[in-house]
Short mmCIF file of C-alpha atoms and ligand atoms in Angstrom, two decimals:
data_model
loop_
_atom_site.label_atom_id
_atom_site.label_comp_id
_atom_site.label_asym_id
_atom_site.label_seq_id
_atom_site.Cartn_x
_atom_site.Cartn_y
_atom_site.Cartn_z
CA MET A 1 1.00 -20.55 15.29
CA SER A 2 1.58 -19.79 11.71
CA LEU A 3 0.27 -16.98 9.61
CA HIS A 4 -3.38 -17.22 8.47
CA LEU A 5 -4.90 -14.89 5.85
CA TYR A 6 -8.46 -14.50 4.68
CA ASN A 7 -8.53 -15.40 1.14
CA THR A 8 -11.50 -13.78 -0.83
CA LEU A 9 -11.39 -16.38 -3.45
CA THR A 10 -12.22 -19.20 -1.07
CA ARG A 11 -13.96 -17.01 1.63
CA ARG A 12 -12.09 -18.66 4.20
CA LEU A 13 -9.21 -18.04 6.66
CA GLU A 14 -6.24 -20.13 5.25
CA GLU A 15 -2.82 -21.02 6.59
CA PHE A 16 -0.36 -19.11 4.43
CA ARG A 17 2.10 -21.32 2.57
CA PRO A 18 4.33 -19.84 -0.03
CA LEU A 19 4.61 -21.45 -3.56
CA ASP A 20 8.40 -21.47 -3.28
CA PRO A 21 9.34 -25.07 -2.53
CA LYS A 22 11.88 -23.79 -0.06
CA GLY A 23 9.21 -21.80 1.60
CA LYS A 24 11.26 -18.57 1.51
CA ARG A 25 10.33 -16.41 -1.34
CA VAL A 26 6.90 -14.77 -1.58
CA GLY A 27 5.45 -12.73 -4.51
CA ILE A 28 2.85 -10.16 -3.84
CA TYR A 29 1.06 -8.03 -6.60
CA VAL A 30 -1.08 -4.98 -5.47
CA CYS A 31 -3.25 -2.92 -7.76
CA GLY A 32 -1.77 0.67 -7.48
CA PRO A 33 -3.11 4.14 -8.29
CA THR A 34 -4.54 5.55 -11.48
CA VAL A 35 -2.51 8.71 -11.48
CA TYR A 36 -4.77 11.50 -12.38
CA ASP A 37 -5.27 13.28 -9.11
CA ILE A 38 -3.44 14.01 -5.82
CA PRO A 39 -3.72 11.06 -3.45
CA HIS A 40 -6.26 10.94 -0.67
CA ILE A 41 -6.32 9.06 2.68
CA GLY A 42 -8.24 6.14 1.05
CA HIS A 43 -5.25 5.59 -1.18
CA ALA A 44 -2.98 5.76 1.98
CA ARG A 45 -5.11 3.12 3.75
CA SER A 46 -4.72 0.55 0.89
CA ALA A 47 -1.04 1.26 0.49
CA TYR A 48 -0.50 0.98 4.27
CA VAL A 49 -2.34 -2.18 4.66
CA PHE A 50 -0.14 -4.00 2.14
CA ASP A 51 3.00 -2.27 3.58
CA VAL A 52 2.16 -3.77 6.99
CA LEU A 53 1.57 -7.21 5.28
CA ARG A 54 4.97 -6.93 3.49
CA ARG A 55 6.72 -5.94 6.66
CA TYR A 56 5.17 -8.76 8.60
CA LEU A 57 6.12 -11.43 5.97
CA VAL A 58 9.64 -9.97 6.22
CA PHE A 59 9.51 -10.16 10.07
CA LYS A 60 8.59 -13.85 9.57
CA GLY A 61 11.72 -14.40 7.61
CA TYR A 62 10.32 -14.45 4.13
CA GLN A 63 11.98 -12.86 1.01
CA VAL A 64 9.31 -10.70 -0.34
CA LYS A 65 9.12 -9.36 -3.92
CA PHE A 66 6.41 -6.65 -3.88
CA VAL A 67 5.01 -5.43 -7.17
CA ARG A 68 2.60 -2.50 -7.40
CA ASN A 69 1.49 -1.19 -10.84
CA VAL A 70 0.83 2.35 -11.96
CA THR A 71 -2.17 2.84 -14.21
CA ASP A 72 -0.96 5.76 -16.53
CA VAL A 73 -3.34 5.52 -19.40
CA ASP A 74 -7.01 5.55 -18.66
CA ASP A 75 -10.29 7.56 -19.53
CA LYS A 76 -9.83 9.69 -16.37
CA ILE A 77 -6.29 10.69 -17.21
CA ILE A 78 -7.39 11.57 -20.83
CA ASP A 79 -10.20 13.68 -19.32
CA LYS A 80 -7.93 15.44 -17.05
CA ALA A 81 -5.50 16.09 -19.84
CA ARG A 82 -8.39 17.59 -21.89
CA GLN A 83 -9.51 19.80 -19.02
CA GLU A 84 -6.19 21.00 -17.78
CA PHE A 85 -4.20 21.43 -20.93
CA GLY A 86 -6.55 22.41 -23.77
CA GLU A 87 -4.69 24.43 -26.16
CA ARG A 88 -1.59 24.42 -24.03
CA GLY A 89 -1.09 20.84 -25.17
CA THR A 90 -0.82 21.87 -28.66
CA VAL A 91 2.14 20.60 -30.73
CA ASN A 92 2.75 21.88 -34.24
CA GLY A 93 -0.92 23.18 -34.27
CA GLU A 94 -2.24 19.83 -33.37
CA ARG A 95 -3.24 18.81 -29.93
CA ASP A 96 -0.87 15.96 -28.72
CA LEU A 97 -2.92 14.23 -26.04
CA LYS A 98 -0.45 11.50 -25.64
CA ALA A 99 2.17 13.78 -24.47
CA THR A 100 -0.19 15.76 -22.13
CA CYS A 101 -1.40 12.51 -20.65
CA ARG A 102 2.18 11.53 -19.88
CA GLU A 103 2.72 14.86 -18.26
CA ILE A 104 -0.34 14.34 -16.13
CA SER A 105 0.53 10.85 -15.02
CA GLU A 106 4.10 11.81 -14.20
CA ARG A 107 2.89 14.75 -12.18
CA TYR A 108 0.40 12.65 -10.08
CA LEU A 109 2.84 9.72 -9.71
CA LYS A 110 5.19 12.05 -8.15
CA SER A 111 2.61 13.37 -5.77
CA TYR A 112 1.62 9.77 -4.90
CA HIS A 113 5.26 8.96 -4.16
CA GLU A 114 5.84 12.02 -2.05
CA ALA A 115 2.64 11.49 -0.07
CA MET A 116 3.52 7.71 0.69
CA ASP A 117 7.13 8.78 1.52
CA ARG A 118 6.06 11.20 3.96
CA LEU A 119 3.79 8.50 5.66
CA GLY A 120 6.82 6.17 5.67
CA ILE A 121 5.15 3.69 3.43
CA ALA A 122 7.85 1.82 1.58
CA ARG A 123 8.07 1.85 -2.31
CA PRO A 124 7.37 -1.37 -4.17
CA ASP A 125 10.30 -3.49 -5.27
CA VAL A 126 8.97 -3.12 -8.84
CA GLU A 127 6.50 -0.49 -10.08
CA PRO A 128 5.50 -1.34 -13.60
CA LYS A 129 3.66 1.32 -15.62
CA ALA A 130 0.97 0.19 -18.00
CA THR A 131 2.19 2.47 -20.91
CA GLU A 132 5.51 0.73 -20.80
CA HIS A 133 3.91 -2.84 -21.24
CA VAL A 134 1.42 -2.11 -24.04
CA VAL A 135 3.71 -3.41 -26.94
CA PRO A 136 4.65 -6.26 -26.95
CA ASP A 137 3.52 -7.64 -23.44
CA MET A 138 -0.24 -6.76 -23.66
CA THR A 139 -0.60 -7.15 -27.32
CA ASP A 140 0.91 -10.65 -27.20
CA PHE A 141 -1.26 -11.57 -24.17
CA ILE A 142 -4.34 -10.53 -26.12
CA SER A 143 -3.18 -12.44 -29.22
CA LYS A 144 -3.00 -15.55 -26.88
CA LEU A 145 -6.66 -15.01 -25.74
CA LEU A 146 -7.75 -14.66 -29.35
CA MET A 147 -6.00 -17.91 -30.30
CA SER A 148 -7.58 -19.72 -27.20
CA GLY A 149 -10.91 -18.52 -28.49
CA THR A 150 -11.84 -16.67 -25.21
CA ALA A 151 -11.43 -13.36 -26.94
CA TYR A 152 -12.89 -11.88 -30.31
CA GLU A 153 -12.29 -8.89 -32.44
CA ALA A 154 -15.10 -6.50 -33.33
CA GLY A 155 -14.71 -3.16 -35.16
CA GLY A 156 -11.15 -2.55 -34.17
CA ASP A 157 -11.88 -3.49 -30.45
CA VAL A 158 -11.09 -6.74 -28.84
CA TYR A 159 -13.42 -8.24 -26.25
CA PHE A 160 -13.11 -10.95 -23.66
CA ALA A 161 -15.99 -13.54 -24.00
CA VAL A 162 -17.09 -14.00 -20.50
CA ARG A 163 -19.40 -16.89 -21.11
CA LYS A 164 -16.25 -18.79 -22.45
CA SER A 165 -14.56 -18.56 -19.13
CA GLU A 166 -14.97 -21.27 -16.74
CA GLY A 167 -15.54 -20.17 -13.05
CA TYR A 168 -16.27 -16.42 -13.91
CA GLY A 169 -17.89 -14.85 -10.87
CA ARG A 170 -16.20 -17.05 -8.36
CA LEU A 171 -14.13 -14.32 -6.72
CA SER A 172 -16.94 -11.94 -6.38
CA ASN A 173 -19.45 -14.81 -5.54
CA ARG A 174 -21.96 -13.85 -8.17
CA SER A 175 -23.77 -15.97 -10.81
CA LEU A 176 -23.73 -15.02 -14.48
CA ASP A 177 -27.48 -14.37 -14.32
CA GLU A 178 -26.99 -11.84 -11.66
CA LEU A 179 -24.18 -10.19 -13.57
CA GLN A 180 -26.22 -10.33 -16.66
CA ALA A 181 -28.90 -8.14 -14.93
CA GLY A 182 -26.39 -5.32 -14.32
CA ALA A 183 -24.61 -5.37 -17.67
CA ARG A 184 -24.85 -2.84 -20.38
CA VAL A 185 -23.61 -2.26 -23.90
CA GLU A 186 -22.45 1.32 -24.01
CA PRO A 187 -22.86 3.40 -27.25
CA GLY A 188 -19.98 2.82 -29.59
CA GLU A 189 -19.15 -0.74 -28.19
CA HIS A 190 -19.23 -3.78 -30.38
CA LYS A 191 -19.80 -6.39 -27.73
CA GLN A 192 -21.57 -9.65 -28.66
CA ASP A 193 -22.68 -10.05 -25.12
CA PRO A 194 -23.32 -7.35 -22.50
CA LEU A 195 -21.29 -9.34 -20.05
CA ASP A 196 -18.06 -9.06 -22.21
CA PHE A 197 -15.50 -6.51 -21.49
CA ALA A 198 -12.85 -4.73 -23.65
CA LEU A 199 -9.23 -5.92 -23.86
CA TRP A 200 -8.41 -3.41 -26.54
CA LYS A 201 -10.09 -0.22 -27.54
CA ALA A 202 -9.86 1.02 -31.23
CA ALA A 203 -8.07 4.38 -31.28
CA LYS A 204 -10.16 7.60 -31.12
CA PRO A 205 -8.87 10.85 -32.76
CA GLU A 206 -6.35 12.69 -30.55
CA GLU A 207 -6.28 10.00 -27.88
CA PRO A 208 -3.06 8.11 -27.00
CA SER A 209 -2.85 4.85 -29.07
CA TRP A 210 -0.34 2.09 -29.81
CA PRO A 211 0.00 -0.13 -32.86
CA SER A 212 -1.43 -3.65 -32.71
CA PRO A 213 -2.43 -6.54 -34.96
CA TRP A 214 -6.07 -5.10 -34.75
CA GLY A 215 -5.07 -1.63 -35.63
CA ALA A 216 -4.08 1.32 -33.43
CA GLY A 217 -5.68 1.53 -30.07
CA ARG A 218 -5.18 1.37 -26.27
CA PRO A 219 -5.56 -1.39 -23.83
CA GLY A 220 -8.59 -1.86 -21.47
CA TRP A 221 -7.87 -1.29 -17.96
CA HIS A 222 -8.07 -5.03 -16.61
CA ILE A 223 -5.55 -6.55 -19.07
CA GLU A 224 -2.59 -4.53 -17.62
CA CYS A 225 -2.61 -6.25 -14.20
CA SER A 226 -2.86 -9.78 -15.57
CA VAL A 227 0.01 -9.05 -17.92
CA MET A 228 2.33 -7.24 -15.57
CA SER A 229 1.83 -9.31 -12.47
CA THR A 230 2.53 -12.69 -14.35
CA LYS A 231 5.60 -11.00 -16.14
CA GLU A 232 7.06 -9.93 -12.72
CA LEU A 233 6.03 -12.92 -10.57
CA GLY A 234 5.29 -15.82 -12.87
CA ASP A 235 2.09 -17.62 -14.15
CA THR A 236 1.17 -18.37 -10.61
CA PHE A 237 2.07 -16.39 -7.54
CA ASP A 238 1.30 -16.04 -3.91
CA ILE A 239 -0.85 -12.94 -3.04
CA HIS A 240 -2.82 -10.44 -5.07
CA GLY A 241 -4.21 -7.48 -3.25
CA GLY A 242 -6.23 -4.46 -3.59
CA GLY A 243 -9.26 -2.48 -2.29
CA VAL A 244 -12.52 -4.36 -1.93
CA ASP A 245 -14.02 -2.22 -4.64
CA LEU A 246 -11.73 -3.84 -7.09
CA VAL A 247 -13.18 -7.42 -6.63
CA PHE A 248 -15.65 -6.75 -9.25
CA PRO A 249 -15.14 -6.31 -12.11
CA HIS A 250 -11.48 -5.69 -12.02
CA HIS A 251 -10.07 -8.62 -10.11
CA GLU A 252 -12.73 -11.01 -11.57
CA ASN A 253 -11.60 -9.99 -15.01
CA GLU A 254 -7.93 -10.27 -14.17
CA ILE A 255 -8.45 -13.93 -13.19
CA ALA A 256 -10.55 -14.71 -16.35
CA GLN A 257 -7.90 -13.14 -18.54
CA ALA A 258 -5.00 -15.06 -16.89
CA ARG A 259 -6.84 -18.42 -17.01
CA GLY A 260 -7.90 -17.76 -20.64
CA ALA A 261 -4.16 -17.52 -21.37
CA GLY A 262 -3.60 -20.78 -19.58
CA LYS A 263 -2.10 -19.27 -16.32
CA PRO A 264 -3.27 -20.39 -12.87
CA PHE A 265 -2.75 -16.95 -11.46
CA ALA A 266 -2.87 -15.68 -7.85
CA ARG A 267 -3.48 -18.11 -5.08
CA THR A 268 -4.48 -15.83 -2.17
CA TRP A 269 -6.61 -12.77 -2.76
CA ILE A 270 -6.53 -10.05 -0.06
CA HIS A 271 -8.88 -7.02 -0.05
CA ASN A 272 -8.79 -4.06 2.35
CA GLY A 273 -12.12 -2.32 3.36
CA LEU A 274 -12.91 1.19 2.10
CA LEU A 275 -12.63 4.48 3.96
CA THR A 276 -15.44 6.84 4.47
CA VAL A 277 -15.40 10.35 5.99
CA ASN A 278 -17.87 11.16 8.81
CA GLY A 279 -19.87 8.20 7.61
CA GLU A 280 -20.04 9.29 3.91
CA LYS A 281 -18.19 8.17 0.84
CA MET A 282 -15.34 10.55 0.10
CA SER A 283 -16.04 12.75 -2.91
CA LYS A 284 -15.10 16.03 -4.23
CA SER A 285 -18.72 17.18 -4.66
CA LEU A 286 -19.45 16.54 -1.09
CA GLY A 287 -16.50 18.62 0.00
CA ASN A 288 -15.12 15.87 2.28
CA PHE A 289 -12.20 14.84 0.06
CA ILE A 290 -9.22 14.50 2.48
CA THR A 291 -5.81 14.47 0.74
CA VAL A 292 -2.83 12.91 2.46
CA GLU A 293 -1.16 16.35 2.49
CA GLN A 294 -4.27 17.89 4.34
CA ALA A 295 -4.41 15.00 6.91
CA LEU A 296 -0.67 15.40 7.66
CA LYS A 297 -1.32 19.17 8.02
CA ASP A 298 -4.11 18.62 10.51
CA TRP A 299 -2.44 15.65 12.21
CA PRO A 300 1.24 16.32 11.91
CA HIS A 301 2.81 12.96 12.76
CA PRO A 302 2.68 10.14 10.35
CA ASP A 303 2.07 7.74 13.20
CA TYR A 304 -1.20 9.40 14.12
CA VAL A 305 -2.59 8.37 10.66
CA LYS A 306 -1.11 4.92 10.86
CA LEU A 307 -2.47 4.28 14.36
CA PHE A 308 -5.90 5.47 13.23
CA PHE A 309 -5.68 2.79 10.41
CA LEU A 310 -4.31 0.06 12.63
CA LYS A 311 -7.22 0.40 15.18
CA THR A 312 -9.57 -1.10 12.64
CA HIS A 313 -9.05 -4.54 11.10
CA TYR A 314 -7.87 -4.09 7.50
CA ARG A 315 -10.96 -5.95 6.05
CA SER A 316 -13.43 -3.70 7.79
CA PRO A 317 -14.63 -0.31 6.53
CA ILE A 318 -13.08 2.57 8.43
CA ASP A 319 -14.50 5.98 9.13
CA PHE A 320 -12.26 8.99 9.25
CA SER A 321 -13.43 11.60 11.79
CA HIS A 322 -11.80 14.25 14.07
CA GLU A 323 -12.73 12.24 16.99
CA ARG A 324 -11.06 9.10 15.91
CA MET A 325 -7.91 10.90 14.80
CA GLY A 326 -7.89 12.42 18.28
CA GLU A 327 -7.92 8.91 19.87
CA ALA A 328 -5.07 7.93 17.50
CA LYS A 329 -3.07 10.93 18.64
CA ARG A 330 -3.77 10.01 22.28
CA ASN A 331 -2.62 6.37 21.60
CA TRP A 332 0.68 7.80 20.09
CA GLU A 333 1.12 9.88 23.18
CA GLU A 334 0.98 6.93 25.41
CA PHE A 335 3.89 5.37 23.45
CA SER A 336 5.76 8.62 23.48
CA ARG A 337 5.21 8.98 27.33
CA PHE A 338 6.61 5.48 27.90
CA VAL A 339 9.80 6.37 25.73
CA GLN A 340 10.34 9.57 27.65
CA HIS A 341 9.85 7.77 30.92
CA TYR A 342 12.33 4.92 29.96
CA TYR A 343 15.09 7.46 28.98
CA GLN A 344 14.50 9.40 32.27
CA ARG A 345 14.94 6.33 34.50
CA CYS A 346 17.29 4.29 32.44
CA THR A 347 20.30 6.65 31.90
CA ASP A 348 22.37 3.55 31.18
CA ALA A 349 20.00 2.66 28.40
CA GLU A 350 22.80 1.36 26.17
CA GLY A 351 23.45 -1.61 28.58
CA VAL A 352 21.88 -4.88 27.68
CA GLY A 353 19.28 -6.18 30.25
CA PRO A 354 18.00 -9.71 30.73
CA ALA A 355 15.02 -10.76 28.76
CA SER A 356 11.86 -10.28 30.87
CA GLY A 357 8.93 -12.65 31.01
CA GLU A 358 6.67 -9.65 30.15
CA SER A 359 8.52 -8.91 26.91
CA ALA A 360 8.46 -12.49 25.76
CA THR A 361 4.69 -12.70 26.51
CA GLY A 362 4.09 -9.33 24.77
CA ARG A 363 5.91 -10.44 21.74
CA GLN A 364 4.04 -13.73 21.44
CA ALA A 365 0.71 -11.89 21.88
CA PHE A 366 1.70 -9.52 19.18
CA GLU A 367 2.63 -12.27 16.87
CA ALA A 368 -0.45 -14.31 17.67
CA ALA A 369 -2.64 -11.34 16.69
CA MET A 370 -0.86 -10.60 13.55
CA ASP A 371 -0.86 -14.28 12.55
CA ASP A 372 -4.61 -14.23 12.81
CA ASP A 373 -5.24 -12.42 9.61
CA LEU A 374 -3.18 -9.35 10.66
CA ASN A 375 -5.48 -8.36 13.55
CA THR A 376 -3.82 -5.18 14.13
CA PRO A 377 -6.22 -3.86 16.77
CA LYS A 378 -5.38 -6.89 18.89
CA ALA A 379 -1.66 -6.41 18.09
CA LEU A 380 -1.87 -2.87 19.33
CA ALA A 381 -3.49 -4.00 22.46
CA ALA A 382 -0.43 -6.24 23.18
CA LEU A 383 1.80 -3.30 22.69
CA PHE A 384 -0.16 -1.26 25.19
CA GLU A 385 0.18 -4.19 27.72
CA LEU A 386 3.85 -3.82 27.15
CA VAL A 387 3.73 -0.15 27.84
CA ASN A 388 1.86 -0.68 31.05
CA ALA A 389 4.28 -3.32 32.13
CA GLY A 390 7.30 -1.16 31.27
CA HIS A 391 6.01 1.78 33.33
CA ARG A 392 5.63 -0.51 36.36
CA MET A 393 9.28 -1.76 35.96
CA LEU A 394 10.61 1.73 35.61
CA GLU A 395 8.74 2.83 38.85
CA ALA A 396 10.68 -0.03 40.73
CA ALA A 397 13.94 1.44 41.51
CA ASP A 398 16.17 -1.55 41.32
CA ALA A 399 18.58 -2.38 38.50
CA SER A 400 17.19 -5.68 37.53
CA ALA A 401 13.72 -4.15 36.95
CA HIS A 402 15.43 -1.59 34.75
CA GLY A 403 17.07 -4.33 32.75
CA ALA A 404 13.69 -5.86 32.28
CA ALA A 405 12.33 -2.40 31.15
CA ARG A 406 15.08 -2.38 28.59
CA SER A 407 13.90 -5.70 27.19
CA VAL A 408 10.32 -4.23 27.11
CA PHE A 409 11.39 -1.22 25.31
CA ASP A 410 13.30 -3.24 22.69
CA THR A 411 10.44 -5.49 22.07
CA LEU A 412 8.00 -2.57 21.75
CA MET A 413 10.37 -0.95 19.21
CA ALA A 414 10.81 -4.04 17.20
CA CYS A 415 7.09 -4.85 16.97
CA GLY A 416 6.31 -1.27 16.32
CA ALA A 417 8.76 -1.44 13.30
CA VAL A 418 6.67 -4.20 11.85
CA LEU A 419 3.68 -1.81 11.71
CA GLY A 420 5.93 0.92 10.39
CA LEU A 421 5.60 2.94 13.62
CA PHE A 422 8.15 4.97 15.60
CA GLN A 423 10.21 5.78 12.52
CA HIS A 424 9.57 9.55 12.44
CA GLY A 425 10.71 10.67 15.84
CA LEU A 426 9.36 9.79 19.31
CA THR A 427 8.66 13.27 20.41
CA GLU A 428 6.31 15.91 19.03
CA GLU A 429 7.96 18.30 16.45
CA GLU A 430 7.04 20.82 13.93
CA PRO A 431 6.44 19.02 10.67
CA THR A 432 9.27 20.80 8.85
CA THR A 433 11.69 20.12 11.74
CA ARG A 434 10.61 16.45 11.72
CA GLU A 435 10.98 16.02 8.05
CA ARG A 436 14.48 17.62 8.10
CA ILE A 437 15.55 15.19 10.84
CA ASP A 438 14.05 12.22 8.99
CA ALA A 439 16.06 13.19 5.88
CA LEU A 440 19.31 13.46 7.80
CA ILE A 441 18.69 10.03 9.31
CA ALA A 442 18.04 8.60 5.89
CA LYS A 443 21.28 10.18 4.67
CA ARG A 444 23.17 8.70 7.59
CA ASP A 445 21.60 5.28 6.87
CA ALA A 446 22.82 5.46 3.19
CA ALA A 447 26.25 6.59 4.43
CA ARG A 448 26.42 3.58 6.80
CA LYS A 449 25.36 1.23 3.99
CA ALA A 450 28.03 2.64 1.68
CA LYS A 451 30.51 2.19 4.72
CA ASN A 452 31.19 5.91 4.95
CA PHE A 453 31.29 5.89 8.71
CA LYS A 454 32.89 9.40 8.85
CA GLN A 455 29.93 11.09 7.25
CA ALA A 456 27.48 8.88 9.29
CA ASP A 457 29.24 9.90 12.61
CA ASP A 458 29.27 13.59 11.40
CA ILE A 459 25.47 13.58 10.98
CA ARG A 460 24.95 11.86 14.31
CA GLU A 461 27.17 14.53 15.94
CA SER A 462 25.53 17.49 14.37
CA LEU A 463 21.92 16.05 15.40
CA GLN A 464 23.30 15.60 18.97
CA GLN A 465 24.34 19.27 19.01
CA GLU A 466 20.75 20.29 18.47
CA GLY A 467 19.56 17.85 21.14
CA VAL A 468 18.38 14.99 18.91
CA LEU A 469 19.60 11.62 20.14
CA LEU A 470 19.65 8.57 17.76
CA ALA A 471 19.37 4.98 18.92
CA ASP A 472 19.98 2.22 16.40
CA THR A 473 17.57 -0.65 17.18
CA ALA A 474 16.55 -3.80 15.50
CA GLY A 475 13.51 -1.93 14.36
CA GLY A 476 15.51 0.84 12.67
CA THR A 477 17.00 4.07 13.82
CA LEU A 478 14.83 5.94 16.36
CA TRP A 479 15.19 9.46 17.46
CA ARG A 480 14.04 11.80 20.15
CA ARG A 481 14.76 15.15 21.61
CA THR A 482 16.64 15.37 24.84
CA ARG A 483 16.05 18.93 25.55
ZN1 ZN B 1 -5.09 -4.23 -11.09
#
């Protein structure tokens, strides 16, 4: 079977075929964070869903270019700068909001990176920042829209004329009449039609602004993604992703802008479901706002959080609760028990065993589930089947059964790596200990890549002395404690 993905644009499950004529390269653009606050577990879910997609595409042999933007100019960032800095942001007696906004966005981008790193979610290949593409990328793009007649200037603002865009509403499956009913013109806007949206907003006093042919101002939110995605991946590219809350208006507007500039744009649209906490939408006022940091404090192994996510299909909503996190932890313990059992019984674990029927069947079941629109609950079930088969083989006392157990173990680790699992130790540790060991392993990986084998061996040796054993597998370096 080949990979099938649900495309929001066609509302169908479709066979994934890359644009690249050689069928090798795949371009993905995912809407990233607006950096004005510390990341919560809803951010982690979205980042993880697309990390798994990326890993699976790599596992299938594709060369993936993964682009995720950072929105670093936005009303929320400006509000935060006003709140937090006040007089502190004063430069030469005048408040420099542009500098304070930069400070805010840099601080929260750093906290986003730290949180995702701790979860073991890989960083994108390219991470364009909106503020670095305003002039000339966004201003040129807006000029093109003005020339094509799909945009108009009004009072220093530039708006996109939605009624001039063919197929508007197709992604979110809404008619213009429906959209009209919910559309408003806010005070200070100069729209000709309530459906229209801003591409460029005229500068307000104190706010960050850039020069443009229409006077100083700043871009609307939607334009950055049409501009940066096509700049990095071309006028048409394979996959565009984000949370389901972005389908309308953000992604609908991204498509309209790109088409208005004569670009066919993304072919497959993938959206992850949202996250609630104990059945309610996460919000600071409800006091149920769970940061990644807090989740990792309460559930101190990144795999607990990942297994919690994997147990629900990525398109479905997911509810964070103590009970579900407890289940995820127990699932992880099942894997951990098997690994302990394996090393107890197979002391000759470095030897290569014959491939077993069970491991081949397990791998096929795993792939079939992942090919079916990344059905991770089913893929996990395949891994637990492998664990059960592995235990049975280890209980049998003969050498050939142990060889088969080794192949089950290898398959489990390789498939786990596709899901980003098992990279942070296979035994329970204090989080600070675990992070220290993870950091040493990362250092050893870097040393090996640089062919500095002496340093790599020294790190392995020092870890061994404190009872931490490393194993280099197809799925990456695994570690566990032996005493
Ligand atoms: Zn976006």
